[in-house]
XYZ file of C-alpha atoms in Angstrom:
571
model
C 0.000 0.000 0.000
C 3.059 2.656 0.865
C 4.432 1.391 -2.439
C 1.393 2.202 -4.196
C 1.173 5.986 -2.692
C 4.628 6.954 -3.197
C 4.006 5.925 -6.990
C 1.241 8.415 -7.396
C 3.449 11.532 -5.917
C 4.534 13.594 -8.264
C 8.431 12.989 -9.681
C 11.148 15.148 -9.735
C 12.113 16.150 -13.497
C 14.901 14.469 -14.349
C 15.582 17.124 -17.113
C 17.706 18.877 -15.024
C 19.841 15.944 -13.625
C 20.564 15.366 -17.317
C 21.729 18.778 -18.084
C 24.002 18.347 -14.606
C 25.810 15.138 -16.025
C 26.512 15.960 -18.950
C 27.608 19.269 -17.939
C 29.703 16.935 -15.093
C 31.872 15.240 -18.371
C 32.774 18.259 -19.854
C 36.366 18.690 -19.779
C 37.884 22.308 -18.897
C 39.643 22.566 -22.182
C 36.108 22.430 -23.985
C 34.225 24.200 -21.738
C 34.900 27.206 -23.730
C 33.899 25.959 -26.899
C 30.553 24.364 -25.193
C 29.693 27.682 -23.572
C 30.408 29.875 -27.203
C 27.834 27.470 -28.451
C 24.641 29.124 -26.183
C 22.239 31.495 -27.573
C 22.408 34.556 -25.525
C 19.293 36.807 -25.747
C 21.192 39.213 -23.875
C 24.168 39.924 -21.846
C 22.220 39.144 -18.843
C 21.468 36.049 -19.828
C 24.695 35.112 -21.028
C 26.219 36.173 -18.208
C 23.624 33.494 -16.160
C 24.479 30.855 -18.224
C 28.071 30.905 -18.095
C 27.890 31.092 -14.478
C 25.934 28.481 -14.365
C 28.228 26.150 -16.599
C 31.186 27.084 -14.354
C 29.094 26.147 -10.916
C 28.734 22.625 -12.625
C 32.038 22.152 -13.693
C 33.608 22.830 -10.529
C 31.020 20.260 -8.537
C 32.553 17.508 -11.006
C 35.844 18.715 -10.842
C 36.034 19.260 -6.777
C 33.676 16.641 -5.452
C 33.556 17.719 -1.854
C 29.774 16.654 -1.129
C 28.765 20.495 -0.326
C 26.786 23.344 -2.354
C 29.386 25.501 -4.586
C 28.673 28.843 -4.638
C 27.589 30.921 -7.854
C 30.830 33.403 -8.482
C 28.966 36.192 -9.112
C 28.007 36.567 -5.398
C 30.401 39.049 -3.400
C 32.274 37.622 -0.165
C 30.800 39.763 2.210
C 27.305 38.329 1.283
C 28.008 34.819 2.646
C 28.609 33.581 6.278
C 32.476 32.827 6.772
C 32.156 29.357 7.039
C 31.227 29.188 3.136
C 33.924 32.007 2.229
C 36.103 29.321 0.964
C 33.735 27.471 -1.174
C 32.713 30.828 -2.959
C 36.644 31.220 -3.234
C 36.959 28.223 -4.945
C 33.566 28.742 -7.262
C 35.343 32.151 -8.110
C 39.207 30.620 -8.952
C 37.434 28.013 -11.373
C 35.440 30.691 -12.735
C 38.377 32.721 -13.669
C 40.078 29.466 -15.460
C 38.779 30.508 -18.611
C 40.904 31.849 -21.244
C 39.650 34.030 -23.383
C 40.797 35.743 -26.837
C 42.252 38.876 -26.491
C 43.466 39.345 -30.239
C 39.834 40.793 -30.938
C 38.843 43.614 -28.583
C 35.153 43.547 -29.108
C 34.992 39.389 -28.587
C 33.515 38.090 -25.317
C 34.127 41.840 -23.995
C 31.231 40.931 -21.514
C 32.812 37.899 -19.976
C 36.022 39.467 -19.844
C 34.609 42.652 -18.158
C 33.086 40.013 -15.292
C 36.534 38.005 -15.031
C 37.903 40.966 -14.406
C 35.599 42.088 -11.590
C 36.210 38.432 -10.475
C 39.988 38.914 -10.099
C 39.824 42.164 -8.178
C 37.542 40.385 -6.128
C 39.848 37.560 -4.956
C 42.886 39.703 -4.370
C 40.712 42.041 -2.007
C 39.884 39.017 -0.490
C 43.317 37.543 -0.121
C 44.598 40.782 1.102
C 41.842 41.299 4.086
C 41.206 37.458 4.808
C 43.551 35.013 7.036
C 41.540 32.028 6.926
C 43.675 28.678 6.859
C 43.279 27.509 2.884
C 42.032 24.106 2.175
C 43.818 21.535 -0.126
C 40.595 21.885 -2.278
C 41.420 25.631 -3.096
C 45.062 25.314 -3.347
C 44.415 23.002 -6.272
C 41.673 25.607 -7.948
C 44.886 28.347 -7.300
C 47.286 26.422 -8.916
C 45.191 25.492 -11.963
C 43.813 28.864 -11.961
C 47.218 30.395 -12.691
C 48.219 27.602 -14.547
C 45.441 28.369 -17.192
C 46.624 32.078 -17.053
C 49.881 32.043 -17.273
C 51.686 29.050 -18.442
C 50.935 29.071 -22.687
C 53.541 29.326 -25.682
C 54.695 32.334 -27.064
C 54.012 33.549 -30.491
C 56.602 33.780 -33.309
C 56.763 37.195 -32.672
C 58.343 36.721 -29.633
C 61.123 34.387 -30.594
C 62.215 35.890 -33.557
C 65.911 37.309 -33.742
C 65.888 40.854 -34.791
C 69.061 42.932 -35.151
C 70.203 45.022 -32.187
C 73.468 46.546 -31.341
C 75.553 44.339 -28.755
C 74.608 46.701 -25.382
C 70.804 47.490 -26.156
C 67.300 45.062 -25.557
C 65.235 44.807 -28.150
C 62.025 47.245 -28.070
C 59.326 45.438 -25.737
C 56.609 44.068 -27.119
C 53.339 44.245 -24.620
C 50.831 41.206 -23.861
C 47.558 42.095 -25.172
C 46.247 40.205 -22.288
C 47.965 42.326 -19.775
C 44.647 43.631 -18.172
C 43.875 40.103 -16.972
C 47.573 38.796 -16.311
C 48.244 41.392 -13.997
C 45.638 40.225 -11.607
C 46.392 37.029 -11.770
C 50.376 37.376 -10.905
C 49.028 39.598 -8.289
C 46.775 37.266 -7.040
C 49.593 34.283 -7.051
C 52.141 36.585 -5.238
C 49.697 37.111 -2.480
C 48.781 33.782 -2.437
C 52.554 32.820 -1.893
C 53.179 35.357 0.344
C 49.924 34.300 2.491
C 50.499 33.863 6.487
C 48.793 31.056 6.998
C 49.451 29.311 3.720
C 50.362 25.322 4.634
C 53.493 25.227 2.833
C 53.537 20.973 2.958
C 50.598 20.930 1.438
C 51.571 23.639 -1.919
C 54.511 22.149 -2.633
C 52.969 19.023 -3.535
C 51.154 21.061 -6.181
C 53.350 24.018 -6.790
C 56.001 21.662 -8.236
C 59.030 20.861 -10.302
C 56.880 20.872 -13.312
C 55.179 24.018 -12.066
C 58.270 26.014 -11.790
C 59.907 24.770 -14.721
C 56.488 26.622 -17.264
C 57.149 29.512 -14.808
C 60.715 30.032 -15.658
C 60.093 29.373 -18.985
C 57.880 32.484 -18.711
C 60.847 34.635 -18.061
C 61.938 34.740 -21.938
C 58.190 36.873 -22.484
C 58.683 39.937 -24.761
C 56.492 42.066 -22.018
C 58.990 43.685 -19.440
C 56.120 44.002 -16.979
C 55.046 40.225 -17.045
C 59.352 39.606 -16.522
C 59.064 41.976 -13.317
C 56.154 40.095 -11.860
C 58.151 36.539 -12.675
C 61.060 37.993 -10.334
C 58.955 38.835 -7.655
C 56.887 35.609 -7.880
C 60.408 33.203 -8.156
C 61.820 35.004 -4.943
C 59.176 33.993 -3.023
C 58.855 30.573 -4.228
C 62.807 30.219 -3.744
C 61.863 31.514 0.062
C 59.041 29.909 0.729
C 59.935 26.514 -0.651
C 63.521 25.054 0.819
C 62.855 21.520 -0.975
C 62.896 23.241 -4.253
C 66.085 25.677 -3.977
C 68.512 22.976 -5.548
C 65.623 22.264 -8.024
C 65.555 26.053 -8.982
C 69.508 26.828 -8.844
C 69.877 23.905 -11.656
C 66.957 24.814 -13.888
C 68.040 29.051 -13.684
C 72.025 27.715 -15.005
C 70.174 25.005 -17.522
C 68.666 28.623 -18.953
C 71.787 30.267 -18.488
C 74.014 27.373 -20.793
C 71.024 27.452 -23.554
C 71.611 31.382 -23.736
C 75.417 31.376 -23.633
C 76.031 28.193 -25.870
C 72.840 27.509 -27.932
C 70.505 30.355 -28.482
C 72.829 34.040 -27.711
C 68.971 35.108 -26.953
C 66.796 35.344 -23.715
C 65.240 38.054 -22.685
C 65.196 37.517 -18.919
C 68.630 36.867 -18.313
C 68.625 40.138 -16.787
C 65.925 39.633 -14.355
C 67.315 35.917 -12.837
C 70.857 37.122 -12.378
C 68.415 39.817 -10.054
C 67.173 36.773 -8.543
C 70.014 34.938 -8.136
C 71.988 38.318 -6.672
C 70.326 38.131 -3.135
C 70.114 34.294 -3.063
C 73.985 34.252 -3.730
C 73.922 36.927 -0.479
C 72.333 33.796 1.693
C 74.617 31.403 0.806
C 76.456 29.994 3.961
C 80.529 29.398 4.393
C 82.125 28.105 3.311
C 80.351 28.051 0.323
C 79.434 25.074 -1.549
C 81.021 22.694 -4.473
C 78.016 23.316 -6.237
C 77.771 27.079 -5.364
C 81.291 27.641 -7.152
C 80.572 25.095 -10.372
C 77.671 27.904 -10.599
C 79.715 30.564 -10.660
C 82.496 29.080 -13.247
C 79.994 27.582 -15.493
C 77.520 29.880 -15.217
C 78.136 33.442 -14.479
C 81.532 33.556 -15.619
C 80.882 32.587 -19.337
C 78.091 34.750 -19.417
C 80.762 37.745 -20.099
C 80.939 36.082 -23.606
C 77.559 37.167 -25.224
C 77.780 40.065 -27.588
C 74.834 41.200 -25.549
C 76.713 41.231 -22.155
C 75.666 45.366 -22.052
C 71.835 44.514 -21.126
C 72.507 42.440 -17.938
C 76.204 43.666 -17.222
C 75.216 45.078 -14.202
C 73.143 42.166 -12.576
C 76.385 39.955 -13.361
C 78.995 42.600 -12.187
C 76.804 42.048 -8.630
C 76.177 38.472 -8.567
C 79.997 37.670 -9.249
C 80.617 40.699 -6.316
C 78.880 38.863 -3.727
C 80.610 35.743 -4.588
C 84.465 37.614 -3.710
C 83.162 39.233 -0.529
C 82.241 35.710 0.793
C 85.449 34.050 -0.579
C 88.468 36.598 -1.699
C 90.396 34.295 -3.138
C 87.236 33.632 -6.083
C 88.529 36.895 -8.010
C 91.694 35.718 -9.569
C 89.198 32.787 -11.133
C 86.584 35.094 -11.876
C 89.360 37.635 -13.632
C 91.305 35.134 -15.467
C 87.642 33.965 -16.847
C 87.341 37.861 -18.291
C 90.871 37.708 -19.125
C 90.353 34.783 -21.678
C 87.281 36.419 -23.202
C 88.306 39.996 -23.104
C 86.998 41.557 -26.071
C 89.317 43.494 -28.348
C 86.928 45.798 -31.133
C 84.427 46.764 -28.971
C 85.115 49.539 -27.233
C 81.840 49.632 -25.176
C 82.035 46.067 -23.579
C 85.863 46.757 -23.174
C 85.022 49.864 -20.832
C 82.308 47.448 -19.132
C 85.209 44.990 -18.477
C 87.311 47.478 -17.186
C 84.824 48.787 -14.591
C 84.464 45.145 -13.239
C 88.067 44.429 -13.223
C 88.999 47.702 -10.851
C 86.024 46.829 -8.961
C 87.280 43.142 -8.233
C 90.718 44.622 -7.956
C 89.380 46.177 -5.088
C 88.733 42.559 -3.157
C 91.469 40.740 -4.514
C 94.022 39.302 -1.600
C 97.570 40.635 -2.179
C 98.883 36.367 -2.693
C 95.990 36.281 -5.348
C 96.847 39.490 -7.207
C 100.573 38.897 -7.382
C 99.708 35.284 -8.861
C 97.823 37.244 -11.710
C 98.652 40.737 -12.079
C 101.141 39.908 -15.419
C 98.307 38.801 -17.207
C 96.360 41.562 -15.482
C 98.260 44.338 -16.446
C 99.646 43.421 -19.838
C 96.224 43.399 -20.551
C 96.064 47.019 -18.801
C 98.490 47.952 -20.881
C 97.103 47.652 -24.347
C 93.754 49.566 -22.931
C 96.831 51.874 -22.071
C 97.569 52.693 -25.820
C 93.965 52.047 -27.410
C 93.110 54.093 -29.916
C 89.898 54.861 -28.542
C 90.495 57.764 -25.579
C 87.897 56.251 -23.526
C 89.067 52.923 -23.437
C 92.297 54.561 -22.703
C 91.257 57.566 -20.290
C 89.466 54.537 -18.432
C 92.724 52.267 -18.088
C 94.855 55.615 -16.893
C 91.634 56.396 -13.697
C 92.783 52.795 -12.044
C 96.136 54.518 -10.541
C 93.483 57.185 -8.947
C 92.481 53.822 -6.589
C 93.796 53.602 -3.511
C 93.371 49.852 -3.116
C 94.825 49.153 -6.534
C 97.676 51.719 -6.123
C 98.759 50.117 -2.769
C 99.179 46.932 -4.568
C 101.108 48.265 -7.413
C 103.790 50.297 -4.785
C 104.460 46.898 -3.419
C 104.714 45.241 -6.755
C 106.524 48.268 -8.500
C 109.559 46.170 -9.820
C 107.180 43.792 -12.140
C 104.710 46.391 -12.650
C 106.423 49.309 -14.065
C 108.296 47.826 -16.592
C 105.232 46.279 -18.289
C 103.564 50.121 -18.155
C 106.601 52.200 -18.979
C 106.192 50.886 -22.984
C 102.750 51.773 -23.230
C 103.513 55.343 -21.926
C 105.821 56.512 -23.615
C 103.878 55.054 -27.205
C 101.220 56.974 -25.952
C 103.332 60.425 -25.124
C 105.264 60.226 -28.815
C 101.797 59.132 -30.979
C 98.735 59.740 -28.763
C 96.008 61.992 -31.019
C 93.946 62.652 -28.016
C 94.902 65.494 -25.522
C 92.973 64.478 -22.676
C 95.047 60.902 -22.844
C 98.121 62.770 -23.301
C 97.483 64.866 -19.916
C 96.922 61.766 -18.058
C 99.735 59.993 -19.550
C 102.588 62.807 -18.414
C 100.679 62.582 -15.208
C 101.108 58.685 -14.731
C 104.719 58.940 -15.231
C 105.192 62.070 -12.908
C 103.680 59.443 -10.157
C 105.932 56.880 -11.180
C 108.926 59.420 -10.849
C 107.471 60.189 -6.955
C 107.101 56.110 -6.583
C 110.178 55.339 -7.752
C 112.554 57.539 -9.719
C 115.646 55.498 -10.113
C 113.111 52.266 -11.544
C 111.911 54.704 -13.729
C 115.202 55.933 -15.195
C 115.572 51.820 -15.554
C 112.436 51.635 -17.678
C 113.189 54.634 -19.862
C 116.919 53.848 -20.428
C 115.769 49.992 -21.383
C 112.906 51.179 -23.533
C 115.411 53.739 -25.889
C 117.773 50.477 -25.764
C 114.660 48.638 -26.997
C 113.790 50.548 -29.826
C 117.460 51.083 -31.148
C 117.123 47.137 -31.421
C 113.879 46.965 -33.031
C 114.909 49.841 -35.480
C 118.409 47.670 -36.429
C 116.038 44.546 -36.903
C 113.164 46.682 -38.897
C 116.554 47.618 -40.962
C 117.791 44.343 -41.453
C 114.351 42.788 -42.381
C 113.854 45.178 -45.158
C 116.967 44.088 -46.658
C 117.103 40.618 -46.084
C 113.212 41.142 -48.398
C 115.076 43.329 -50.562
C 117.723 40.675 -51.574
C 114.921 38.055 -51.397
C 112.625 39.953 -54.441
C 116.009 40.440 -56.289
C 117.046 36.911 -56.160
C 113.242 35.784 -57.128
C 113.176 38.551 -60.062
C 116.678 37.143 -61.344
C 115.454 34.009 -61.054
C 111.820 34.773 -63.035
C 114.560 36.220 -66.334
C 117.050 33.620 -66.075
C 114.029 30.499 -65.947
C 111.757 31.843 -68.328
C 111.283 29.162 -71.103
C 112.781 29.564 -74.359
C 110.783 28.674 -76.797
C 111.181 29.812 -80.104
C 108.191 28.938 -82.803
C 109.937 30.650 -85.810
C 113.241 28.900 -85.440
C 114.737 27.337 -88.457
C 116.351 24.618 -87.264
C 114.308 21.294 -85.213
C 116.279 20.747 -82.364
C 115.372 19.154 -78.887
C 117.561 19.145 -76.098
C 116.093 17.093 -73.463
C 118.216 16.496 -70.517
C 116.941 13.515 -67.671
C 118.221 15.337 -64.989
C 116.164 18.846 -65.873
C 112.823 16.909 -65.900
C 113.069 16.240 -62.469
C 112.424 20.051 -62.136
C 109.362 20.623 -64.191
C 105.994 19.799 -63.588
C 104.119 16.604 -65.188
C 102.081 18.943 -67.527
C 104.669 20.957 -68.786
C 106.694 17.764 -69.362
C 103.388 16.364 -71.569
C 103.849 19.221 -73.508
C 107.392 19.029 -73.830
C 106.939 15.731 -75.359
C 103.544 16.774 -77.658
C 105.742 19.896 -78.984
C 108.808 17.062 -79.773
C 106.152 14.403 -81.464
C 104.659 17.245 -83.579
C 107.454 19.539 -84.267
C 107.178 21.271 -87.446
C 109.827 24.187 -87.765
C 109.485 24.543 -83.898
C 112.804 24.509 -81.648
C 112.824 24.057 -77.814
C 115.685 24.805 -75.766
C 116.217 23.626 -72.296
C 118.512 25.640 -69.750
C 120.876 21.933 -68.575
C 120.351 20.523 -65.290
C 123.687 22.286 -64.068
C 122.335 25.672 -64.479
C 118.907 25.281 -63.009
C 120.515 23.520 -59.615
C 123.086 26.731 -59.601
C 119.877 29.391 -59.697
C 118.239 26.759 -56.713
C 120.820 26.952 -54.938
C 120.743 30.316 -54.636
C 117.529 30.435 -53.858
C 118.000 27.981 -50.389
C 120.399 30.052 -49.809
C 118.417 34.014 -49.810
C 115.879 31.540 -47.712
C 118.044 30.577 -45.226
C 119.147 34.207 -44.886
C 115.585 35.230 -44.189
C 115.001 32.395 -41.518
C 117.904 33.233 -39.543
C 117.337 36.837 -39.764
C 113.447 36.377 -38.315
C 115.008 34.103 -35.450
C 117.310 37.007 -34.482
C 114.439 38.879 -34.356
C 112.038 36.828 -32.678
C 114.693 36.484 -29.980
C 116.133 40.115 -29.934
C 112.601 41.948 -30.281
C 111.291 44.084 -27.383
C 108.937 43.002 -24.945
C 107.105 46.008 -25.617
C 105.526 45.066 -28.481
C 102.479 43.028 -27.880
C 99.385 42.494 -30.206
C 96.757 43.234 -28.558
């Protein structure tokens, strides 16, 4: 009988349990393309609809047996205790993507994402609620959604720039909703009462890796937000540090050996400058392999000019924890030093007084040869800056205390370049700080610098004798070959009368295979054609004198190679 009155009460339409599973199997990646497909009477409407679609997705997608909460409804209109449920209902809402290429396209929906997004980093920034493991996930996917997608060609493509300028930024057109959504992820990060055990399980290897891959974006703003964001994963996350320092030099050996392009090089060596300040002593194996195979080659790059200064202070904090780093770090510039570019050379300079400057006094006098032979050339560039910048690092203390102690190995290297400089200079201002470089070497040390001069005349009356001798010696050498040219030169006479052939065995050893072909091809078909051939005996007498004027020449260059100044160094 109960059976029979419970058949007669009305049902429950099960037209709306249909719409809810299949709504349940649709996939994020196709919501978009389900929810294009309504008919929207009006914005209202659509608006309604979409919202919704997105309640129902996020039931299937977060199964947690209670009500979600439409996303259009403001925080401060539901009890705390459902605060995080509307959260969640709000995160998956702003999961859609949508097309920014077309202004006018979906401008409604965007407008409400928008107002979406402010809402949830209001709410992030006055809330302190403990988040669930539920809205973690809808954060992470959230951003993931947002963020994480593939450039286009535009941004990849290789356009020519001079060696110390970026390329001119290219802006997202999506910036309007990006910027909320790094904003909301940084103040997620940075929340108080954020369970870090739980994130890191989602906020992963994989996770950081599309994040850093983020940093080569054309848009300098989007590259600012990445820094902040990776400084506080880096501080928030200990398990992930190693993770992080290996993926940041992967980039760094793509750049400097594969691609010569990335445009947040810049920003990471940023990074990387205040996590090199926490690193604890005695540093690390791994902490120095990063600073040898990492920062140091990345003075090679023609485009060393854009992130110079992030890489002068990285490799700065490395010295101050461990001195005895800068004769590594300077023999590294030393190998790579560049020679026709004037701008990276004055870059290279700076560095190199500013390292100077921490160097031990052991380290320096292992290095400073090298150091200041290299000095010296910047001594007698052409180019007065180059050259008015190697002349200001006697106006350091530091690196003038070093040189007084190390005057005797010093000061003969320098002497060379100064005087060059005071006989064939063009620019006055180098000329002025040349005669004042050698007045301090006269206060330093007169009687060294009477050495220096006295050896330097002695120097050049050498090299002038060798010059001398050298022009000669190539003189006698184009005589011999021009003598040589008349006295070989083939006599062959077509008009001759009579037909005779002299053909000696010993002369053919001389001549090439062709001209002996013809030789023999002139003999078989002779008709009133003669063809004289100098004997052996007087082609080995003209040889002869030819070893000879070579051996002249060879002995002459050894002289020289072994007499010739010091001074003169290609630089």
């Amino acid at each position: 009988m109960l059976k029979q009155i419970l058949a007669k009460l009305p049902k429950k339409s099960s037209k709306q349990n249909s719409e809810d599973s299949s709504y349940g199997n649709i996939s994020s990646n196709n919501l978009v393309d389900v929810i294009n497909g309504f008919q929207f009477i009006n914005s209202c409407n659509a608006i309604t609809s979409r919202l919704n679609a997105v309640k129902r997705m996020s039931s299937s997608i977060f199964p947690t047996g209670t009500e979600m909460l439409e996303p259009h409804i403001l925080f401060k209109d539901v009890p705390n205790s459902d605060k995080q449920n509307l959260f969640v209902s709000k995160l998956n809402f702003c999961s859609l993507v949508y097309d920014f290429s077309d202004p006018e396209k979906q401008s409604v929906e965007k407008g409400l994402k928008r107002q979406i997004l402010v809402e949830l980093i209001e709410f992030l920034a006055t809330d302190s609620a403990k988040f669930s493991e539920q809205a973690i996930v809808a954060m992470c996917t959230m951003c993931a959604n947002n963020l994480f997608r593939e450039f286009p060609p535009k941004y990849t493509i290789r356009r020519v720039r001079g060696e110390t300028e970026a390329d001119e930024p290219l802006f997202d057109v999506a910036w309007s909703h990006l910027q909320l959504v790094y904003d909301i992820l940084l103040r997620f990060l940075s929340y108080n009462s954020l369970d870090a055990k739980v994130t890191k399980k989602h906020v992963d290897n994989c996770f950081i890796l599309k994040l850093l891959d983020l940093f080569d974006s054309e848009d300098p703003r989007e590259r600012d937000c990445l820094k902040a964001i990776l400084h506080r994963v880096y501080g928030k996350f200990m398990v992930h540090r190693p993770f992080i320092r290996v993926a940041v030099g992967n980039i760094i050996y793509r750049f400097v050996y594969e691609t010569d392009h990335h445009n947040g090089i810049a920003e990471l060596l940023e990074i990387f400058g205040s996590v090199i300040s926490g690193f604890a002593l005695p540093l690390k194996k791994e902490h120095k392999m990063f600073l040898t195979r990492a920062l140091i080659p990345l003075h090679k790059p023609k485009s060393v000019g854009i992130y110079h200064h992030q890489l002068t202070y990285c490799i700065v904090q490395f010295v101050e924890k461990e001195p005895k780093l800068a004769g590594i770090v300077i023999e590294g510039m030393l190998k790579c030093w560049p020679v026709s570019n004037s701008q990276k050379q004055l870059m290279f300079l700076s560095e190199l007084e500013e390292l100077m400057e921490m160097i031990s006094l052991d380290e320096f006098e292992r290095i400073m040869v090298p150091i200041f032979r290299r000095i010296r050339c910047c001594l007698r560039s052409s180019h007065f800056q180059v050259s008015e910048r190697a002349h200001l690092f006697w106006n350091n203390d530091s690196i003038l205390g070093l040189i007084m102690k190390n005057r005797q190995v010093i000061m003969p290297l320098i002497f060379p370049a100064l005087e060059q400089n005071s006989q064939n200079h063009w620019n006055r201002a180098v000329l002025n700080l040349t005669q004042n470089l050698k007045k301090m070497f006269s206060e330093m040390d007169g009687e060294l610098l009477l050495e220096c001069q006295d050896k330097f005349e002695e120097e050049n009356s050498k090299l002038s004798l060798l010059t001398e001798r050298r022009k000669l010696t190539w003189e006698r050498l184009e005589n011999d070959a021009d003598l040589h040219q008349t006295e070989s030169s083939p006599c062959v006479h077509g008009s001759c009368a009579t037909d005779l052939f002299f053909l000696n065995v010993g002369t053919l050893q001389w001549l090439p295979a062709s001209l002996v072909l013809l030789l023999l091809g002139c003999y078989m078909f002779k008709d009133n054609l003669s063809i004289v051939l100098y004997h052996s005996q007087e082609l080995s007498l003209v040889t002869e004198r030819r070893k000879l004027t070579w051996e002249l020449l060879e002995n002459d260059a050894d002289l020289y190679q072994t007499e010739s100044s010091p001074c003169v160094v290609v630089c």
